[in-house]
Coordinates of C-alpha atoms and ligand atoms in Angstrom, one line a residue:
X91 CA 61.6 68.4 121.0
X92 CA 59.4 65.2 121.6
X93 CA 57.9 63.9 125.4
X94 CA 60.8 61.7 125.2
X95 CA 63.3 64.1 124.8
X96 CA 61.6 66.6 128.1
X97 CA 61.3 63.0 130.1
X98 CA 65.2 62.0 129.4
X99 CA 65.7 66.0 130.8
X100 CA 63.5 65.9 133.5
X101 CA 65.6 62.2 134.7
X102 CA 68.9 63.5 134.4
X103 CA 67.9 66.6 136.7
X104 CA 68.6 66.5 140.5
X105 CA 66.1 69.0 141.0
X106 CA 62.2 69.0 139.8
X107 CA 61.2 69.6 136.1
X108 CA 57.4 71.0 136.2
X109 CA 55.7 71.2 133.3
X110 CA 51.9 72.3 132.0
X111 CA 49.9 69.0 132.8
X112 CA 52.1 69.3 136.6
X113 CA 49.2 69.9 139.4
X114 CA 52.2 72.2 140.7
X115 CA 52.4 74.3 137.4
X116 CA 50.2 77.1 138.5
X117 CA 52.0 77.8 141.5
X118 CA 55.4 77.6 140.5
X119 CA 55.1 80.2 137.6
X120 CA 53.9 82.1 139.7
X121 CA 55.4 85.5 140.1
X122 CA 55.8 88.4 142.4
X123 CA 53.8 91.1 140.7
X124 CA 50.6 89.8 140.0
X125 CA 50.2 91.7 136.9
X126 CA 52.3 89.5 134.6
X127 CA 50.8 86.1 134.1
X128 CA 53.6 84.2 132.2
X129 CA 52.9 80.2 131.0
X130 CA 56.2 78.7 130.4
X131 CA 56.5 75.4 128.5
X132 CA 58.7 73.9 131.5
X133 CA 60.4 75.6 134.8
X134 CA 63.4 73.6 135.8
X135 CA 63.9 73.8 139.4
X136 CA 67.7 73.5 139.7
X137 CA 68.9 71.8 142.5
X138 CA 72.7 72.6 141.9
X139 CA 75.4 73.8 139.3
X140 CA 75.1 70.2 137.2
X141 CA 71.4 71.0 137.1
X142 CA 72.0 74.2 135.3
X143 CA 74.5 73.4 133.2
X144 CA 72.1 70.5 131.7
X145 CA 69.4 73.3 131.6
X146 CA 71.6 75.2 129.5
X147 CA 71.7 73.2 127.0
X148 CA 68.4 71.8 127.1
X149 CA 67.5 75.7 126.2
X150 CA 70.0 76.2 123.8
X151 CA 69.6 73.1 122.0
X152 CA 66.0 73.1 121.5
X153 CA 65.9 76.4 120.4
X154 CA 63.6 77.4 123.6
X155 CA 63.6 80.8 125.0
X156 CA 65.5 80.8 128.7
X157 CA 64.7 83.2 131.5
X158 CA 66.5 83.1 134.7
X159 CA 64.7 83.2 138.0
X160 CA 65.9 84.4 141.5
X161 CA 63.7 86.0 143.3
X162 CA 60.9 85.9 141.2
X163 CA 60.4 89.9 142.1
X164 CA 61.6 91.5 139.1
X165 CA 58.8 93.6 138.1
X166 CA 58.0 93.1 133.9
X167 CA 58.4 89.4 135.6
X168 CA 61.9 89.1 133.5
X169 CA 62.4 85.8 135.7
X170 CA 59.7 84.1 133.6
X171 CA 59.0 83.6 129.9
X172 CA 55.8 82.5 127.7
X173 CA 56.6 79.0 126.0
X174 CA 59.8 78.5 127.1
X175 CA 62.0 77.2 130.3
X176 CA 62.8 78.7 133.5
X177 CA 65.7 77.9 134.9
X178 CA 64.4 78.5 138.3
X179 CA 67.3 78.9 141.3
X180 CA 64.8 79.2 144.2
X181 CA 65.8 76.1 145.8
X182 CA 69.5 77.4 145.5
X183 CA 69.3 78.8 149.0
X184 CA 73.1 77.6 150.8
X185 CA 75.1 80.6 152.2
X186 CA 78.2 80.7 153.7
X187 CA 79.7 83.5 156.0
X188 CA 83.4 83.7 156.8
X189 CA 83.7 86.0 159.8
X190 CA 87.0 86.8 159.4
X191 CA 87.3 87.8 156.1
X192 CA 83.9 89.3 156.0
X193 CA 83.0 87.4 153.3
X194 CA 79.8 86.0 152.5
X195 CA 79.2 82.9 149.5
X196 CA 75.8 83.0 148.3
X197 CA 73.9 80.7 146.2
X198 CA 71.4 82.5 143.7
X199 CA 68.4 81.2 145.2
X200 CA 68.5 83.5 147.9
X201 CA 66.3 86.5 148.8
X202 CA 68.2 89.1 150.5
X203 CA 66.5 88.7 154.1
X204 CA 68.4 84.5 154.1
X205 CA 71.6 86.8 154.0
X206 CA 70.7 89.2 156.6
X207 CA 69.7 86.3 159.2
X208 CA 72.8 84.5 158.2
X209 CA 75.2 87.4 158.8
X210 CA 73.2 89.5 161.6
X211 CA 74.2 86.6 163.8
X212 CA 78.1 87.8 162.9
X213 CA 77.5 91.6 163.4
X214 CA 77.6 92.0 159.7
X215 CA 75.8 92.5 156.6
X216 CA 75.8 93.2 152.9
X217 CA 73.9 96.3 150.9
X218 CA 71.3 95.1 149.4
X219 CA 67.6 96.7 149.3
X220 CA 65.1 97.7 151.3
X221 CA 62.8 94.8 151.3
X222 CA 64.0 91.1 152.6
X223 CA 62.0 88.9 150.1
X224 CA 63.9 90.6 147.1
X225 CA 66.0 88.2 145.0
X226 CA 69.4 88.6 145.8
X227 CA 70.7 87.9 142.1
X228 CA 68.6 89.9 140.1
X229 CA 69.4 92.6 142.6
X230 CA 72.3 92.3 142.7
X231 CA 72.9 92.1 138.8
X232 CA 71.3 95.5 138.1
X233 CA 73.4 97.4 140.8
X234 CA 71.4 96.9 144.2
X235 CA 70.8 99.6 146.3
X236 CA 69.6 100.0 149.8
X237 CA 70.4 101.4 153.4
X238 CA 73.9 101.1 153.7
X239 CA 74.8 102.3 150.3
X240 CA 76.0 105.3 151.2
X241 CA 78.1 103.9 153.4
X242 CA 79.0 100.8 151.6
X243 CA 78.3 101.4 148.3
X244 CA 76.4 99.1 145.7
X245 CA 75.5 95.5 146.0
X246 CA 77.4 95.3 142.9
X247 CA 80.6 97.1 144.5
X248 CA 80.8 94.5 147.0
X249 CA 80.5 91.5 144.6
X250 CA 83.9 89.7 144.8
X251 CA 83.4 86.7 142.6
X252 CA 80.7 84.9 140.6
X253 CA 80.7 81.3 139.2
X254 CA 78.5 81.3 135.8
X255 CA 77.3 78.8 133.6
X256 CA 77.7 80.4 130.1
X257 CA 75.0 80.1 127.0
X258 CA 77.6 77.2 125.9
X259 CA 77.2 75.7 129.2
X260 CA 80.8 76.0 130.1
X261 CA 81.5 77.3 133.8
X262 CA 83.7 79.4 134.8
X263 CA 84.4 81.7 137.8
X264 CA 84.7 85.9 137.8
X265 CA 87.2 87.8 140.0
X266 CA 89.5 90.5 139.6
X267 CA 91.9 88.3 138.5
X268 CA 90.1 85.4 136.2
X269 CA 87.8 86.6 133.6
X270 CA 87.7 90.4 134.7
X271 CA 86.0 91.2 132.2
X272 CA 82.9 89.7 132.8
X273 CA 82.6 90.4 136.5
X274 CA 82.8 93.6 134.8
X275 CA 79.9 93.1 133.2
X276 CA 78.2 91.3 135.8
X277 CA 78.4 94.5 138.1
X278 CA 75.4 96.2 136.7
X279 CA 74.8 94.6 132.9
X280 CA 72.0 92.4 134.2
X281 CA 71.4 88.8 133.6
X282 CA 72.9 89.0 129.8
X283 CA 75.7 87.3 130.1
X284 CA 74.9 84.0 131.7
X285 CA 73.7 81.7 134.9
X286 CA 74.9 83.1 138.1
X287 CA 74.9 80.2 140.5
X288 CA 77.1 81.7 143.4
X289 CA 77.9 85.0 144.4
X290 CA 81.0 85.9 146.5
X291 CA 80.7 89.1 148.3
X292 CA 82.4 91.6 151.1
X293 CA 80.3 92.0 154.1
X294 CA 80.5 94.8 156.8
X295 CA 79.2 96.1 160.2
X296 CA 75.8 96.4 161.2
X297 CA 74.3 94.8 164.1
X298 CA 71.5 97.5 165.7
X299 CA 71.1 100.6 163.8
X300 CA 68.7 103.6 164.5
X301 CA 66.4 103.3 162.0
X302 CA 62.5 103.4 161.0
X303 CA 59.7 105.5 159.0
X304 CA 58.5 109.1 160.3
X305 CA 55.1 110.2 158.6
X306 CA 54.7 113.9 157.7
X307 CA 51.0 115.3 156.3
X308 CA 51.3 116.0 153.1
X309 CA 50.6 119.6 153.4
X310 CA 54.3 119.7 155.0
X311 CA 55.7 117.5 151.8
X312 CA 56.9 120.7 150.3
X313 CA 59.2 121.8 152.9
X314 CA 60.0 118.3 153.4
X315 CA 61.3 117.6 150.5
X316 CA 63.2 121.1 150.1
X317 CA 64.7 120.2 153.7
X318 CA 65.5 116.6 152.2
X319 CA 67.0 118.1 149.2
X320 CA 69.6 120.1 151.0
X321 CA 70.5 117.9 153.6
X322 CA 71.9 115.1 152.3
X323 CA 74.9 116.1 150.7
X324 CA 76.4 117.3 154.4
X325 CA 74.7 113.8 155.6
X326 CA 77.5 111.4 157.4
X327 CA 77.1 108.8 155.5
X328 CA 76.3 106.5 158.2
X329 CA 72.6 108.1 157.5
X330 CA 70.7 106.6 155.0
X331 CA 67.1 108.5 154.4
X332 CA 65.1 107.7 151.6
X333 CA 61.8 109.8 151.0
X334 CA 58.6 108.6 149.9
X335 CA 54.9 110.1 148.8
X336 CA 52.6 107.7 149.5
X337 CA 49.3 106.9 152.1
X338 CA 49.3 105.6 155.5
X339 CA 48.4 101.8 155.5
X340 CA 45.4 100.9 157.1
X341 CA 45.7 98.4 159.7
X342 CA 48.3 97.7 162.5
X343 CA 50.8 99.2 163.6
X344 CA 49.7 102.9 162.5
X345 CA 47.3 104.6 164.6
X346 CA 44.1 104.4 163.4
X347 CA 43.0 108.2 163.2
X348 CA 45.9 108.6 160.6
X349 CA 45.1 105.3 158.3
X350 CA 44.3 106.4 154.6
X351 CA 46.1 109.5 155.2
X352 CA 48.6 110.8 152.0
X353 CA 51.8 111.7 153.6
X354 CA 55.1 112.0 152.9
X355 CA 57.7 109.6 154.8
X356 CA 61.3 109.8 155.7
X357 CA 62.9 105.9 155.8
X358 CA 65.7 106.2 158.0
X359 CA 68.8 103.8 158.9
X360 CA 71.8 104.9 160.8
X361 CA 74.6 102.1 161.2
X362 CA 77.1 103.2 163.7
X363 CA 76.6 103.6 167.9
X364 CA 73.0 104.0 168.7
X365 CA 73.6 107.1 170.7
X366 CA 75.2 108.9 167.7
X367 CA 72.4 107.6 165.5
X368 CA 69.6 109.2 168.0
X369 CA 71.6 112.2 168.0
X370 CA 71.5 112.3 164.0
X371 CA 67.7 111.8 164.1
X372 CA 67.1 114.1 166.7
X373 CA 69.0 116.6 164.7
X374 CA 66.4 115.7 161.5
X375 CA 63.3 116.0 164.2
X376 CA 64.2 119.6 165.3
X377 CA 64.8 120.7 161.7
X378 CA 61.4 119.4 160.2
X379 CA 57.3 120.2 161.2
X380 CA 56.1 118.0 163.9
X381 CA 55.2 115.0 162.3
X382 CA 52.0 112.5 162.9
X383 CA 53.7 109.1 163.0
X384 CA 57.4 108.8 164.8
X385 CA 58.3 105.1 164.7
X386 CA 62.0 105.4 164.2
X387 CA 64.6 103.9 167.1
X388 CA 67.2 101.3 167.7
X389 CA 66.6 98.0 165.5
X390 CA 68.4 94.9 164.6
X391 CA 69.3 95.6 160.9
X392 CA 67.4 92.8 160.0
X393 CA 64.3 93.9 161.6
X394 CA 64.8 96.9 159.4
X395 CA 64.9 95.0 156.2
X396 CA 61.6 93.0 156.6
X397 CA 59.7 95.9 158.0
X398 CA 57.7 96.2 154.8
X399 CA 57.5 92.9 154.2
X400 CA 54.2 92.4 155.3
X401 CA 52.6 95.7 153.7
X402 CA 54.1 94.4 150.2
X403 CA 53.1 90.5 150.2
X404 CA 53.6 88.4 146.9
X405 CA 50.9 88.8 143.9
X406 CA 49.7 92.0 144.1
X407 CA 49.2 94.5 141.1
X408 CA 52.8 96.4 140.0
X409 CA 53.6 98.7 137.5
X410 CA 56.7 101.0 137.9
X411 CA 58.9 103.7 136.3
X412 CA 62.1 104.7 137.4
X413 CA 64.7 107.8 136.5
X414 CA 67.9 108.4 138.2
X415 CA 67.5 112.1 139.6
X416 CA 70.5 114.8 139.9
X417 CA 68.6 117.9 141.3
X418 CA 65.0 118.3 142.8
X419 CA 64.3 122.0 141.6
X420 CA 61.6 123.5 143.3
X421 CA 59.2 122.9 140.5
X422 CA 59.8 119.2 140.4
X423 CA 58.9 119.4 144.3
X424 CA 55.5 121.1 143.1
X425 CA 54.9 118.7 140.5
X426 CA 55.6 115.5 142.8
X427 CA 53.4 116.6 145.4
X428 CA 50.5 117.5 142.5
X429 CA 51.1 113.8 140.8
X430 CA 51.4 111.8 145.2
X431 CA 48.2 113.5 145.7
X432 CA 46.2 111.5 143.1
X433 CA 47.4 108.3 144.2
X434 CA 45.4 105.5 142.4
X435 CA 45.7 103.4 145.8
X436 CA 46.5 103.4 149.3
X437 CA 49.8 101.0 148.7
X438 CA 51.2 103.3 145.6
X439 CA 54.3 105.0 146.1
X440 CA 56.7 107.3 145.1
X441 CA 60.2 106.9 146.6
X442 CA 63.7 108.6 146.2
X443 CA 66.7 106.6 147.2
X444 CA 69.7 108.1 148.1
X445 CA 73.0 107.3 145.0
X446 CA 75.7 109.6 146.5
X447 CA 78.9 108.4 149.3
X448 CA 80.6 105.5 148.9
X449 CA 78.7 105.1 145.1
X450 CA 80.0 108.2 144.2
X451 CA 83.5 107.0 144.9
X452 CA 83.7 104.7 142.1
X453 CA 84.4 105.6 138.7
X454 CA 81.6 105.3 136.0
X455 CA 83.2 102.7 133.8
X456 CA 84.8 100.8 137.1
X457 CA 82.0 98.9 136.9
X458 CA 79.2 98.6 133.7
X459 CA 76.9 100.1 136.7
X460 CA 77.7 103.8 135.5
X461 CA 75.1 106.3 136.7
X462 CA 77.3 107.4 139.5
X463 CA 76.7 111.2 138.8
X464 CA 73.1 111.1 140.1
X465 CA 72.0 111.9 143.6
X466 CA 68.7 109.6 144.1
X467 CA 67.2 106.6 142.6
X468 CA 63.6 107.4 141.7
X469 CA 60.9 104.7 141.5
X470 CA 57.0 105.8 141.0
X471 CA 55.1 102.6 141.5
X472 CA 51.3 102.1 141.1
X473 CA 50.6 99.1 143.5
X474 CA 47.2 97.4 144.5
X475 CA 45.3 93.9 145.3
X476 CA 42.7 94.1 142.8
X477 CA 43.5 93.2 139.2
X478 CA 41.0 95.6 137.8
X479 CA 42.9 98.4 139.1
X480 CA 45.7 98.0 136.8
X481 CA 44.9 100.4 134.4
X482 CA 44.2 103.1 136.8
X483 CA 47.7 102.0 137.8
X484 CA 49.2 102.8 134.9
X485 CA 48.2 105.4 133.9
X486 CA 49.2 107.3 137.1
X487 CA 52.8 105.4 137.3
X488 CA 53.1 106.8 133.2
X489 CA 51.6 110.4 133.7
X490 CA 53.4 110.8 137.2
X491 CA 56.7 110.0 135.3
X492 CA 55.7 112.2 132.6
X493 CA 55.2 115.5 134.8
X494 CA 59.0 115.1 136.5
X495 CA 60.9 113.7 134.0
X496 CA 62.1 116.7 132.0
X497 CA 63.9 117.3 135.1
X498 CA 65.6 114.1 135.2
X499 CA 68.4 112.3 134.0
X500 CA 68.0 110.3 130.9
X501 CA 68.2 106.8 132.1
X502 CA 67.1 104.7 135.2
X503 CA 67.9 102.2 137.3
X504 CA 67.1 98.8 135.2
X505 CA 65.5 97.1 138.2
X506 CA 63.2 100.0 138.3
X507 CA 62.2 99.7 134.4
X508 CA 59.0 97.6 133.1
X509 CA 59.9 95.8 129.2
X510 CA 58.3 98.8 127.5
X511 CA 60.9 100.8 127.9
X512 CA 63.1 100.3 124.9
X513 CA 66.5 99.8 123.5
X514 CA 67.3 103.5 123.9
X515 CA 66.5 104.0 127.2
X516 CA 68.6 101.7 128.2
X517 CA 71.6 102.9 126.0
X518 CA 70.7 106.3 128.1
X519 CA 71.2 104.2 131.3
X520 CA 74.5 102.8 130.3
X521 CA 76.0 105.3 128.6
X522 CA 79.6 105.2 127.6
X523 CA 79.5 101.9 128.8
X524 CA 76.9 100.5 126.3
X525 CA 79.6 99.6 123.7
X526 CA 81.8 97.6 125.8
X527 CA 78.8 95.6 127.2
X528 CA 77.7 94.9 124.0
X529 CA 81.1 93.6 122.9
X530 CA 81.0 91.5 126.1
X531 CA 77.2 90.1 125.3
X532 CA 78.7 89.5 121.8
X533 CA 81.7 87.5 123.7
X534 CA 79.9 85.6 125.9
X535 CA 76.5 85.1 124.3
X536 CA 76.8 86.0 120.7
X537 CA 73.4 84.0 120.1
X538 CA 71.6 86.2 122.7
X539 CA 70.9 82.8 124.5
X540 CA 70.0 85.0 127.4
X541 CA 67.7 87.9 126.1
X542 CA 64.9 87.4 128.4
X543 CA 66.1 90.5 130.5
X544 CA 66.7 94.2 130.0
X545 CA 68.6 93.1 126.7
X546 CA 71.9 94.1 125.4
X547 CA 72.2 92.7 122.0
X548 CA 75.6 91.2 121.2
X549 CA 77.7 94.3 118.9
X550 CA 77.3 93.5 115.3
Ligands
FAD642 C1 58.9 95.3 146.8 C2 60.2 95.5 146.0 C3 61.2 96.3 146.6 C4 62.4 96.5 146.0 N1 63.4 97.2 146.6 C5 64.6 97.4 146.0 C6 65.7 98.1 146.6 O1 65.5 98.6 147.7 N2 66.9 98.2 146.0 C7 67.1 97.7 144.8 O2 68.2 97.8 144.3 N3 66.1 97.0 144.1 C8 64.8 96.9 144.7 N4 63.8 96.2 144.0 C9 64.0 95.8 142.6 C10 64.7 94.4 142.5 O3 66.0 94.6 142.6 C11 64.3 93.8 141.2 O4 62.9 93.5 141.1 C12 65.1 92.5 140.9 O5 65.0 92.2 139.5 C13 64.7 91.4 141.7 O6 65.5 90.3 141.6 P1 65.0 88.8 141.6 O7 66.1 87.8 141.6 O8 64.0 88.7 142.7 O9 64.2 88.8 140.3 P2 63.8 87.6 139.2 O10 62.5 88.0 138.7 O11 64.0 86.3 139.7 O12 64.9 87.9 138.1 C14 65.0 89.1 137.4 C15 66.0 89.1 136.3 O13 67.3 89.0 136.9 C16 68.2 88.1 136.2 N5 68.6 87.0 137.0 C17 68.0 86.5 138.1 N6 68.7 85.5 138.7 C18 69.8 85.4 137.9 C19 70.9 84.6 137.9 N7 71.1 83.7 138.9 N8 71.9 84.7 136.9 C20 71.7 85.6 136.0 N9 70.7 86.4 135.9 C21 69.7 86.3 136.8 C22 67.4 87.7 135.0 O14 67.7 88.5 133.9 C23 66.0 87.9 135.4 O15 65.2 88.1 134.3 C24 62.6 96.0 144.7 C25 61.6 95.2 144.1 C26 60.4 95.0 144.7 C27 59.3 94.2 144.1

């Protein structure tokens, strides 16, 4: 690969090539989590479907490594790579709602709050996660879970159709009914089997729900999170709580005797009437202590969404480890609340998220997204602004995850993994489904074009 041959690429792209000597280099590479400070050779900001497909093979041909980038928020920065091209949809942001099928087109460019502003105005909405600047495609690749899962299910249970650019550069379009098999694969296998440039999904109702964080001291977290484990499987599934162990922000809106605090926080969202849904949380109120914040009420969904937005800006410190969770014995309880108590910093976290209702009524190989049997999504994340924190970071995330895992499941949800993880841990994760991914990878990308990404190698 010679200046020529980058040049000749860069003019037959409708979008912007950026490379090394670019004065906008620095900023375009970067990332979400400021820990991972990837230098790609070139980031090829794709304009449209043409542009990728000419990235494609660019990659391929010069033997490059490829990452895909969405969002940018994945958190071992799996949207970047080190001497190689980015094939970078951020500028891919068109969406298209059709009110009366409920359907939603969605170019992979977008974070998940463009889609809530573009269907709120329709009464409707998609599940995706609990933050609006998450990438909607590597969301949505890994499973995507968030408020109205329980209701609604999975992001991935509500993808209808995908067009793909393929690691030949062919294109072709998923649905039930053309190439099954990879929007099989595509629900839950991750960015392995090629460029997603559209997403076709099935929206649904949600306009103002009753929604928002109430803060319990952490001296009630025991009886919290007992309370929280029993609950939720008699929960209408309208109500969505996930629980968290983490510290009060300091700043506005919390009061200011409670800032600093270590608490433990019930996230709440119910989508139906308001009335019903302030019955529901007054039912949750009576039942628990009294606690020291209450913010929840009626909200426009979207509000909901971006609420943490500002509390979780782009570049600061992340390092994570997930498990999907089936029971929380009373000793796991004891051990959370020993590991949430050491909390390296005030914006680490520790957070449970419900997997149960509509996800449970899928089968596990219905989609490559199998880990249906659990009851919550568990991240641990050690989170901060200052770069010489990370190892503190670390070290909590990995010795937190260390005291509650033997109570776990074996896997974890893939957007909650780093890239240290290993090839195992992810077999755990997919389970019975592993083989037939792997015979997919091996159809679709028998080179392993796309193996910047919580990799499945092609079957031998
Ligand atoms: C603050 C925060 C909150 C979060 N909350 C939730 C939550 O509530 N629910 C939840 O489910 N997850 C949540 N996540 C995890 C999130 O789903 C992952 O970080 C996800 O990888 C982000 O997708 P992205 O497009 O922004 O990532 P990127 O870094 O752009 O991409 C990540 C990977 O996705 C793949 N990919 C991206 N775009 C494409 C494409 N167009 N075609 C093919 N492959 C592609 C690639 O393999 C890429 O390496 C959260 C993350 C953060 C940082």
């Amino acid at each position: 690969m010679n200046d020529e041959a980058i040049t000749k690429f860069g003019q037959s792209l409708r979008g912007a090539l950026i490379g090394r000597s670019q004065a906008d280099y620095d900023e375009a590479r970067k990332l979400y989590n400021g820990m991972i400070d990837k230098r790609p050779l070139l980031i090829a900001r794709c304009a449209d479907v043409a542009d990728v497909i000419t990235s494609v093979n660019f990659g391929r041909d010069n033997k490059l490594p490829v990452a895909i980038r969405g969002g940018g928020h994945n958190g071992p920065g799996l949207g970047s790579v080190d001497d190689g091209l980015v094939i970078d949809l951020s500028t891919m942001k068109g969406v298209r709602v059709d009110p009366a099928k409920r359907t939603v087109r969605v170019e992979a460019g977008c974070v998940t709050g463009d889609i809530d502003h573009a269907t709120h105005a329709f009464g409707l909405a998609i599940p995706f996660g609990v933050v609006s600047t998450t990438g909607v495609a590597g969301l949505t690749l890994s499973g995507g879970h968030g408020y109205l899962s329980r209701q609604y299910g999975l992001a991935v249970d509500n993808l209808l159709e995908a067009d793909v650019v393929l690691a030949d550069a062919s294109f072709v379009t998923a649905s039930e009914t053309a190439n099954a098999d990879l929007l099989w694969a595509l629900r839950g296998g991750g960015g392995n089997f090629g460029v997603v440039t559209s997403f076709l999904f099935q929206a649904h109702p949600a306009s103002i729900v009753y929604g928002g964080p109430i803060f319990f001291e952490l001296k009630n977290a025991a009886e919290v999170m007992r309370w929280y484990r029993d609950f939720q499987a008699n929960a209408p599934e309208e109500l969505y709580i996930f629980l968290g162990l983490q510290t009060v922000p300091s700043g506005d809106p919390f009061p200011r005797d409670h800032w600093g605090k270590k608490i433990c926080v019930l996230l709440i969202s119910y989508n139906g009437p308001v009335g019903d849904g302030e019955r529901a949380v007054n039912a949750v109120r009576a039942a628990l202590p009294k606690p020291i914040i209450d913010f929840a009420g009626p909200v426009p969904y979207p509000a909901l969404q971006g609420m943490f937005d500002g509390l979780y800006p782009k570049g600061l410190q992340w390092y994570w480890k997930g498990d999907f969770v089936k029971t929380l014995p009373d000793a796991a309880i004891d051990a959370h609340i020993e590991h949430a108590a050491k909390v390296p910093s005030e914006a680490s976290c520790m957070h449970l998220y419900p997997i149960d209702g509509a996800v449970h009524r899928k089968a596990n190989d219905e989609t490559a997204w199998n880990c249906r049997d659990a009851t919550w999504s568990m991240v641990i994340a050690g989170v901060d602004s200052d770069p010489g924190k990370a190892p503190a970071l670390k070290k909590w995330a990995k010795d937190y995850w260390a005291a509650v895992h033997p109570f776990d499941l074996g896997g974890a949800y893939p957007n909650f993994m780093m890239d240290d993880e290993g090839e195992a841990r992810l077999k755990a994760t997919f389970g019975d489904n592993y083989l037939r991914l792997a015979a997919l990878k091996k159809k679709y990308d028998p080179a392993n074009l796309f193996r910047v990404n919580q990799n499945i190698r092609p079957a031998a």
